[in-house]
Amino acid sequence: MRTRTGLSYPNLTATTKTLCFSTKLRSFDTYCSHQSDKVDSPCRKRFKVSPEEYSGETPDYFDALPDDLLVCILTKFASSASSPAHFINLLLTCKRLRGLGLNSMVLSKASPKTFAIKALNWCDSAHKFLKLCSDSGNIEASYTLGMIRFYCLQNRGSGASLMAKAAIHSHAQALYSLSVIQFNGSGGSKTDKDLRAGVALCARAAFLGHVDALRELGHCLQDGYGVRQNVAEGRRFLVQANARELAACLTCPSASLTCSLLSDFGCNVPEQEPHPASRFMTEWYSGREIGPGLRMCSHVGCGRPETRKHEFRRCSVCGKVNYCSRACQAMDWKLSHKLTCAPMPRWPHLNAMDVDDYGEAEAGHS
């Protein structure tokens, strides 16, 4: 047979055809035997290898997640975190989580336990974190930072403004704290007391169901302190406070009815867990000096210090304890002071001015 160029193919003899066929057969047998060592069946189809497997790298599915989904997940985590360490450990996981974890939506929904910083761990970074949460619209952070600035850092104006920011958004604890400041004239002189403003703020907090505000308002109505005296109405508020206290105990599954706190209904109810701000102030002044002549509120769950001498009320029977409010006095009386209070003579070491100051500020038992 000739090609187009005029050349002709060589003529293959039968021997040559047999040799070529046997060579191809041996090559196929060798291939089959080689494949049989690798797989069970030489007829199995080869799988395609992905580029990631061929290069030895695994795909990063985390980078493919949208930011909105991660922000939603971080918001749920921040709202349920049980301590600051849990949230901080999440932020330290990677750079992307750190950036999204400081998103304003995440910080605005953070729970009080997320920024419940201990006084021993207080630093500029903790202060900035609380400020960032407050600027993001977190009302609890505004109140906590306001209390720390007002009572611990002695930045009265900034602390009061942060508490007022929380009170504008109907934060019951902030309303009650501002009422205590107005009742005592904290941060100023004795003439800075505004009893009417204190009663108004306390009434607003009581309307929101704050137990201490209900007690304070009830005692104010019974004693005619800052408001027209109405004993029956005051007693109604005190009964309502005890009813809310008992209801909170019965609805809490972890509460035990063996605590020494005795309500007016004759039932043993556990003491309320102190707010993170109150716990911080108690730890802050446990190893620090408040100031010459200044005292702490004797109620263990309060943590408020005096901002001037003779600011708090002193027990009119024993004169050994003092309270920032009637609510703290009533709670401490039920907890412990009822067992230790004993009459004693008038304090002879007080001068005439001190006696005049104490005469208006003395606290009687509920």
GROMACS .gro file of C-alpha atoms in nm:
model
  366
    1MET     CA    1   0.000   0.000   0.000
    2ARG     CA    2   0.132   0.338  -0.100
    3THR     CA    3   0.098   0.667   0.090
    4ARG     CA    4   0.022   1.009  -0.060
    5THR     CA    5   0.392   1.088  -0.084
    6GLY     CA    6   0.453   0.779  -0.290
    7LEU     CA    7   0.606   0.572  -0.014
    8SER     CA    8   0.482   0.228   0.056
    9TYR     CA    9   0.425   0.054   0.392
   10PRO     CA   10   0.647  -0.246   0.459
   11ASN     CA   11   0.484  -0.579   0.410
   12LEU     CA   12   0.432  -0.758   0.742
   13THR     CA   13   0.484  -1.127   0.747
   14ALA     CA   14   0.282  -1.358   0.962
   15THR     CA   15   0.572  -1.392   1.204
   16THR     CA   16   0.597  -1.016   1.247
   17LYS     CA   17   0.220  -0.983   1.309
   18THR     CA   18   0.235  -1.259   1.569
   19LEU     CA   19   0.532  -1.090   1.746
   20CYS     CA   20   0.361  -0.751   1.760
   21PHE     CA   21   0.039  -0.902   1.896
   22SER     CA   22   0.224  -1.102   2.160
   23THR     CA   23   0.417  -0.792   2.268
   24LYS     CA   24   0.092  -0.595   2.316
   25LEU     CA   25  -0.062  -0.885   2.503
   26ARG     CA   26   0.231  -0.907   2.742
   27SER     CA   27   0.210  -0.532   2.803
   28PHE     CA   28  -0.162  -0.558   2.883
   29ASP     CA   29  -0.101  -0.853   3.116
   30THR     CA   30   0.171  -0.659   3.295
   31TYR     CA   31  -0.064  -0.360   3.339
   32CYS     CA   32  -0.343  -0.578   3.474
   33SER     CA   33  -0.117  -0.753   3.719
   34HIS     CA   34   0.017  -0.416   3.837
   35GLN     CA   35  -0.333  -0.283   3.893
   36SER     CA   36  -0.442  -0.597   4.073
   37ASP     CA   37  -0.183  -0.526   4.341
   38LYS     CA   38  -0.346  -0.188   4.407
   39VAL     CA   39  -0.716  -0.269   4.382
   40ASP     CA   40  -0.927  -0.576   4.409
   41SER     CA   41  -1.075  -0.550   4.061
   42PRO     CA   42  -0.881  -0.425   3.758
   43CYS     CA   43  -1.206  -0.305   3.603
   44ARG     CA   44  -1.291  -0.052   3.880
   45LYS     CA   45  -1.331   0.302   3.755
   46ARG     CA   46  -1.079   0.560   3.874
   47PHE     CA   47  -1.219   0.843   4.083
   48LYS     CA   48  -1.143   1.199   3.994
   49VAL     CA   49  -0.919   1.384   4.240
   50SER     CA   50  -1.029   1.735   4.347
   51PRO     CA   51  -0.775   2.018   4.318
   52GLU     CA   52  -0.771   2.059   4.699
   53GLU     CA   53  -0.686   1.691   4.753
   54TYR     CA   54  -0.429   1.700   4.478
   55SER     CA   55  -0.257   2.000   4.634
   56GLY     CA   56  -0.276   1.852   4.983
   57GLU     CA   57  -0.493   2.139   5.129
   58THR     CA   58  -0.841   2.107   5.287
   59PRO     CA   59  -1.110   2.366   5.207
   60ASP     CA   60  -1.184   2.629   5.479
   61TYR     CA   61  -1.560   2.623   5.516
   62PHE     CA   62  -1.549   2.883   5.800
   63ASP     CA   63  -1.432   3.154   5.559
   64ALA     CA   64  -1.730   3.078   5.339
   65LEU     CA   65  -1.981   3.164   5.616
   66PRO     CA   66  -2.142   3.508   5.576
   67ASP     CA   67  -2.075   3.776   5.836
   68ASP     CA   68  -2.445   3.818   5.914
   69LEU     CA   69  -2.473   3.455   6.022
   70LEU     CA   70  -2.166   3.479   6.245
   71VAL     CA   71  -2.291   3.802   6.403
   72CYS     CA   72  -2.621   3.631   6.483
   73ILE     CA   73  -2.439   3.337   6.642
   74LEU     CA   74  -2.209   3.566   6.843
   75THR     CA   75  -2.507   3.767   6.962
   76LYS     CA   76  -2.670   3.452   7.101
   77PHE     CA   77  -2.344   3.350   7.264
   78ALA     CA   78  -2.286   3.693   7.425
   79SER     CA   79  -2.640   3.702   7.562
   80SER     CA   80  -2.592   3.364   7.732
   81ALA     CA   81  -2.225   3.379   7.839
   82SER     CA   82  -2.178   3.294   8.205
   83SER     CA   83  -1.855   3.487   8.263
   84PRO     CA   84  -1.625   3.738   8.090
   85ALA     CA   85  -1.368   3.461   8.033
   86HIS     CA   86  -1.606   3.268   7.807
   87PHE     CA   87  -1.660   3.566   7.580
   88ILE     CA   88  -1.293   3.672   7.578
   89ASN     CA   89  -1.180   3.319   7.490
   90LEU     CA   90  -1.412   3.328   7.191
   91LEU     CA   91  -1.265   3.659   7.075
   92LEU     CA   92  -0.914   3.515   7.098
   93THR     CA   93  -1.000   3.223   6.868
   94CYS     CA   94  -0.921   3.402   6.543
   95LYS     CA   95  -0.895   3.748   6.394
   96ARG     CA   96  -1.231   3.728   6.220
   97LEU     CA   97  -1.422   3.633   6.535
   98ARG     CA   98  -1.248   3.910   6.724
   99GLY     CA   99  -1.358   4.168   6.472
  100LEU     CA  100  -1.715   4.043   6.454
  101GLY     CA  101  -1.736   3.988   6.831
  102LEU     CA  102  -1.683   4.360   6.889
  103ASN     CA  103  -1.972   4.443   6.659
  104SER     CA  104  -2.220   4.686   6.813
  105MET     CA  105  -2.508   4.441   6.773
  106VAL     CA  106  -2.319   4.171   6.963
  107LEU     CA  107  -2.215   4.403   7.247
  108SER     CA  108  -2.562   4.556   7.278
  109LYS     CA  109  -2.708   4.212   7.361
  110ALA     CA  110  -2.434   4.101   7.600
  111SER     CA  111  -2.563   3.971   7.932
  112PRO     CA  112  -2.458   4.127   8.266
  113LYS     CA  113  -2.242   3.821   8.337
  114THR     CA  114  -2.043   3.888   8.020
  115PHE     CA  115  -1.896   4.208   8.168
  116ALA     CA  116  -1.919   4.110   8.537
  117ILE     CA  117  -1.553   4.197   8.588
  118LYS     CA  118  -1.393   4.138   8.926
  119ALA     CA  119  -1.234   4.428   9.106
  120LEU     CA  120  -0.898   4.247   9.119
  121ASN     CA  121  -0.896   4.226   8.738
  122TRP     CA  122  -0.988   4.590   8.680
  123CYS     CA  123  -0.765   4.764   8.425
  124ASP     CA  124  -0.784   5.010   8.136
  125SER     CA  125  -0.878   4.733   7.895
  126ALA     CA  126  -1.174   4.631   8.113
  127HIS     CA  127  -1.278   4.996   8.137
  128LYS     CA  128  -1.264   5.035   7.759
  129PHE     CA  129  -1.461   4.715   7.707
  130LEU     CA  130  -1.739   4.835   7.938
  131LYS     CA  131  -1.738   5.174   7.767
  132LEU     CA  132  -1.763   5.004   7.427
  133CYS     CA  133  -2.061   4.799   7.546
  134SER     CA  134  -2.225   5.113   7.683
  135ASP     CA  135  -2.170   5.304   7.360
  136SER     CA  136  -2.324   5.013   7.169
  137GLY     CA  137  -2.651   5.062   7.355
  138ASN     CA  138  -2.616   4.800   7.628
  139ILE     CA  139  -2.824   4.936   7.918
  140GLU     CA  140  -2.679   4.698   8.178
  141ALA     CA  141  -2.327   4.805   8.081
  142SER     CA  142  -2.425   5.172   8.114
  143TYR     CA  143  -2.558   5.113   8.465
  144THR     CA  144  -2.261   4.900   8.575
  145LEU     CA  145  -2.004   5.145   8.444
  146GLY     CA  146  -2.201   5.434   8.593
  147MET     CA  147  -2.194   5.278   8.940
  148ILE     CA  148  -1.822   5.201   8.912
  149ARG     CA  149  -1.740   5.555   8.802
  150PHE     CA  150  -1.962   5.721   9.062
  151TYR     CA  151  -1.866   5.522   9.371
  152CYS     CA  152  -1.527   5.363   9.292
  153LEU     CA  153  -1.349   5.596   9.049
  154GLN     CA  154  -1.517   5.901   9.210
  155ASN     CA  155  -1.613   6.046   8.874
  156ARG     CA  156  -1.953   6.166   8.994
  157GLY     CA  157  -2.074   6.352   8.686
  158SER     CA  158  -1.989   6.084   8.433
  159GLY     CA  159  -2.122   5.807   8.655
  160ALA     CA  160  -2.452   5.983   8.717
  161SER     CA  161  -2.497   6.053   8.344
  162LEU     CA  162  -2.444   5.686   8.258
  163MET     CA  163  -2.698   5.580   8.520
  164ALA     CA  164  -2.940   5.840   8.386
  165LYS     CA  165  -2.887   5.698   8.036
  166ALA     CA  166  -2.995   5.357   8.165
  167ALA     CA  167  -3.284   5.507   8.364
  168ILE     CA  168  -3.420   5.677   8.050
  169HIS     CA  169  -3.462   5.329   7.902
  170SER     CA  170  -3.664   5.219   8.211
  171HIS     CA  171  -3.383   5.030   8.382
  172ALA     CA  172  -3.532   4.965   8.727
  173GLN     CA  173  -3.200   4.923   8.910
  174ALA     CA  174  -3.067   5.250   8.766
  175LEU     CA  175  -3.383   5.435   8.871
  176TYR     CA  176  -3.354   5.302   9.224
  177SER     CA  177  -2.982   5.388   9.247
  178LEU     CA  178  -3.052   5.744   9.134
  179SER     CA  179  -3.324   5.770   9.396
  180VAL     CA  180  -3.075   5.664   9.667
  181ILE     CA  181  -2.835   5.933   9.542
  182GLN     CA  182  -3.114   6.193   9.565
  183PHE     CA  183  -3.221   6.080   9.913
  184ASN     CA  184  -2.865   6.099  10.048
  185GLY     CA  185  -2.731   6.388   9.841
  186SER     CA  186  -2.444   6.161   9.738
  187GLY     CA  187  -2.155   6.334   9.568
  188GLY     CA  188  -2.247   6.671   9.720
  189SER     CA  189  -2.334   6.832  10.049
  190LYS     CA  190  -2.625   6.775  10.284
  191THR     CA  191  -2.819   7.057  10.120
  192ASP     CA  192  -2.809   6.873   9.786
  193LYS     CA  193  -3.070   6.623   9.903
  194ASP     CA  194  -3.384   6.622   9.691
  195LEU     CA  195  -3.642   6.407   9.864
  196ARG     CA  196  -3.916   6.471   9.609
  197ALA     CA  197  -3.693   6.365   9.322
  198GLY     CA  198  -3.590   6.058   9.519
  199VAL     CA  199  -3.953   5.958   9.580
  200ALA     CA  200  -4.040   6.013   9.211
  201LEU     CA  201  -3.751   5.796   9.091
  202CYS     CA  202  -3.830   5.533   9.353
  203ALA     CA  203  -4.196   5.527   9.248
  204ARG     CA  204  -4.095   5.474   8.885
  205ALA     CA  205  -3.868   5.183   8.982
  206ALA     CA  206  -4.143   5.038   9.201
  207PHE     CA  207  -4.385   5.057   8.909
  208LEU     CA  208  -4.139   4.841   8.712
  209GLY     CA  209  -4.144   4.582   8.991
  210HIS     CA  210  -3.815   4.654   9.168
  211VAL     CA  211  -3.839   4.494   9.514
  212ASP     CA  212  -3.601   4.733   9.694
  213ALA     CA  213  -3.781   5.031   9.542
  214LEU     CA  214  -4.113   4.894   9.666
  215ARG     CA  215  -3.972   4.864  10.017
  216GLU     CA  216  -3.816   5.211  10.006
  217LEU     CA  217  -4.137   5.370   9.881
  218GLY     CA  218  -4.340   5.185  10.143
  219HIS     CA  219  -4.120   5.315  10.426
  220CYS     CA  220  -4.129   5.668  10.281
  221LEU     CA  221  -4.509   5.662  10.281
  222GLN     CA  222  -4.525   5.519  10.632
  223ASP     CA  223  -4.280   5.778  10.772
  224GLY     CA  224  -4.386   6.072  10.554
  225TYR     CA  225  -4.031   6.103  10.421
  226GLY     CA  226  -4.037   6.317  10.105
  227VAL     CA  227  -4.407   6.251  10.054
  228ARG     CA  228  -4.733   6.298  10.243
  229GLN     CA  229  -4.769   6.032  10.509
  230ASN     CA  230  -5.002   5.745  10.425
  231VAL     CA  231  -4.953   5.447  10.652
  232ALA     CA  232  -5.206   5.220  10.479
  233GLU     CA  233  -5.060   5.284  10.133
  234GLY     CA  234  -4.708   5.234  10.265
  235ARG     CA  235  -4.805   4.904  10.420
  236ARG     CA  236  -4.956   4.796  10.087
  237PHE     CA  237  -4.625   4.859   9.910
  238LEU     CA  238  -4.436   4.662  10.176
  239VAL     CA  239  -4.674   4.368  10.137
  240GLN     CA  240  -4.633   4.388   9.759
  241ALA     CA  241  -4.253   4.382   9.797
  242ASN     CA  242  -4.271   4.069  10.012
  243ALA     CA  243  -4.512   3.907   9.768
  244ARG     CA  244  -4.276   3.969   9.477
  245GLU     CA  245  -3.988   3.838   9.683
  246LEU     CA  246  -4.177   3.520   9.764
  247ALA     CA  247  -4.293   3.476   9.403
  248ALA     CA  248  -3.936   3.510   9.276
  249CYS     CA  249  -3.831   3.239   9.522
  250LEU     CA  250  -4.105   2.998   9.418
  251THR     CA  251  -4.040   3.042   9.045
  252CYS     CA  252  -3.665   2.990   9.079
  253PRO     CA  253  -3.591   2.615   9.047
  254SER     CA  254  -3.250   2.640   9.212
  255ALA     CA  255  -3.369   2.833   9.517
  256SER     CA  256  -3.383   2.655   9.852
  257LEU     CA  257  -3.625   2.746  10.128
  258THR     CA  258  -3.374   2.704  10.409
  259CYS     CA  259  -3.217   3.050  10.410
  260SER     CA  260  -3.231   3.268  10.721
  261LEU     CA  261  -3.399   3.555  10.538
  262LEU     CA  262  -3.750   3.566  10.687
  263SER     CA  263  -4.016   3.756  10.497
  264ASP     CA  264  -4.316   3.924  10.655
  265PHE     CA  265  -4.528   3.627  10.549
  266GLY     CA  266  -4.334   3.393  10.777
  267CYS     CA  267  -4.167   3.202  10.493
  268ASN     CA  268  -3.796   3.145  10.459
  269VAL     CA  269  -3.689   3.289  10.123
  270PRO     CA  270  -3.332   3.310   9.989
  271GLU     CA  271  -3.149   3.635   9.964
  272GLN     CA  272  -3.145   3.798   9.623
  273GLU     CA  273  -2.825   3.762   9.425
  274PRO     CA  274  -2.643   4.097   9.432
  275HIS     CA  275  -2.604   4.288   9.111
  276PRO     CA  276  -2.258   4.265   8.944
  277ALA     CA  277  -2.208   4.637   9.014
  278SER     CA  278  -2.275   4.587   9.386
  279ARG     CA  279  -2.044   4.286   9.395
  280PHE     CA  280  -1.773   4.489   9.222
  281MET     CA  281  -1.799   4.774   9.475
  282THR     CA  282  -1.784   4.531   9.766
  283GLU     CA  283  -1.466   4.373   9.625
  284TRP     CA  284  -1.321   4.713   9.536
  285TYR     CA  285  -1.339   4.848   9.891
  286SER     CA  286  -1.251   4.520  10.062
  287GLY     CA  287  -0.881   4.603  10.029
  288ARG     CA  288  -0.894   4.983   9.998
  289GLU     CA  289  -0.954   5.271  10.232
  290ILE     CA  290  -1.278   5.455  10.164
  291GLY     CA  291  -1.162   5.780  10.315
  292PRO     CA  292  -1.122   5.939  10.658
  293GLY     CA  293  -1.446   5.906  10.853
  294LEU     CA  294  -1.637   5.737  10.569
  295ARG     CA  295  -1.828   5.411  10.609
  296MET     CA  296  -1.976   5.136  10.395
  297CYS     CA  297  -2.342   5.035  10.391
  298SER     CA  298  -2.379   4.751  10.641
  299HIS     CA  299  -2.598   4.545  10.409
  300VAL     CA  300  -2.368   4.283  10.255
  301GLY     CA  301  -2.542   4.291   9.918
  302CYS     CA  302  -2.519   4.668   9.868
  303GLY     CA  303  -2.155   4.779   9.843
  304ARG     CA  304  -2.224   5.156   9.845
  305PRO     CA  305  -1.976   5.374  10.034
  306GLU     CA  306  -2.034   5.717  10.180
  307THR     CA  307  -1.928   6.015   9.970
  308ARG     CA  308  -1.917   6.247  10.273
  309LYS     CA  309  -1.922   6.208  10.651
  310HIS     CA  310  -2.248   6.103  10.818
  311GLU     CA  311  -2.422   6.049  10.486
  312PHE     CA  312  -2.585   5.716  10.573
  313ARG     CA  313  -2.845   5.646  10.841
  314ARG     CA  314  -2.729   5.481  11.160
  315CYS     CA  315  -2.926   5.229  11.363
  316SER     CA  316  -3.110   5.422  11.635
  317VAL     CA  317  -3.092   5.129  11.880
  318CYS     CA  318  -2.733   5.006  11.877
  319GLY     CA  319  -2.558   5.270  11.665
  320LYS     CA  320  -2.314   5.011  11.527
  321VAL     CA  321  -2.447   4.975  11.173
  322ASN     CA  322  -2.542   5.221  10.903
  323TYR     CA  323  -2.742   5.199  10.583
  324CYS     CA  324  -2.771   5.390  10.259
  325SER     CA  325  -3.147   5.333  10.238
  326ARG     CA  326  -3.442   5.198  10.431
  327ALA     CA  327  -3.456   4.902  10.195
  328CYS     CA  328  -3.101   4.797  10.285
  329GLN     CA  329  -3.185   4.841  10.653
  330ALA     CA  330  -3.493   4.619  10.625
  331MET     CA  331  -3.302   4.348  10.437
  332ASP     CA  332  -3.007   4.350  10.678
  333TRP     CA  333  -3.245   4.342  10.976
  334LYS     CA  334  -3.399   4.020  10.846
  335LEU     CA  335  -3.064   3.869  10.751
  336SER     CA  336  -2.844   3.924  11.054
  337HIS     CA  337  -2.885   4.247  11.249
  338LYS     CA  338  -3.200   4.126  11.420
  339LEU     CA  339  -2.988   3.875  11.613
  340THR     CA  340  -2.709   4.114  11.711
  341CYS     CA  341  -2.884   4.446  11.773
  342ALA     CA  342  -2.884   4.550  12.138
  343PRO     CA  343  -2.967   4.886  12.298
  344MET     CA  344  -2.677   5.101  12.407
  345PRO     CA  345  -2.648   5.451  12.558
  346ARG     CA  346  -2.626   5.761  12.342
  347TRP     CA  347  -2.288   5.797  12.180
  348PRO     CA  348  -2.098   6.033  12.415
  349HIS     CA  349  -1.810   6.106  12.177
  350LEU     CA  350  -2.029   6.297  11.929
  351ASN     CA  351  -2.027   6.673  11.935
  352ALA     CA  352  -2.334   6.892  11.890
  353MET     CA  353  -2.300   6.912  11.511
  354ASP     CA  354  -2.272   6.536  11.476
  355VAL     CA  355  -2.577   6.483  11.694
  356ASP     CA  356  -2.773   6.724  11.475
  357ASP     CA  357  -2.665   6.537  11.162
  358TYR     CA  358  -2.751   6.201  11.307
  359GLY     CA  359  -3.084   6.319  11.444
  360GLU     CA  360  -3.228   6.349  11.093
  361ALA     CA  361  -3.051   6.047  10.951
  362GLU     CA  362  -3.115   5.785  11.221
  363ALA     CA  363  -3.288   5.470  11.107
  364GLY     CA  364  -3.540   5.279  11.307
  365HIS     CA  365  -3.629   4.913  11.266
  366SER     CA  366  -3.901   4.799  11.034
   0.00000   0.00000   0.00000
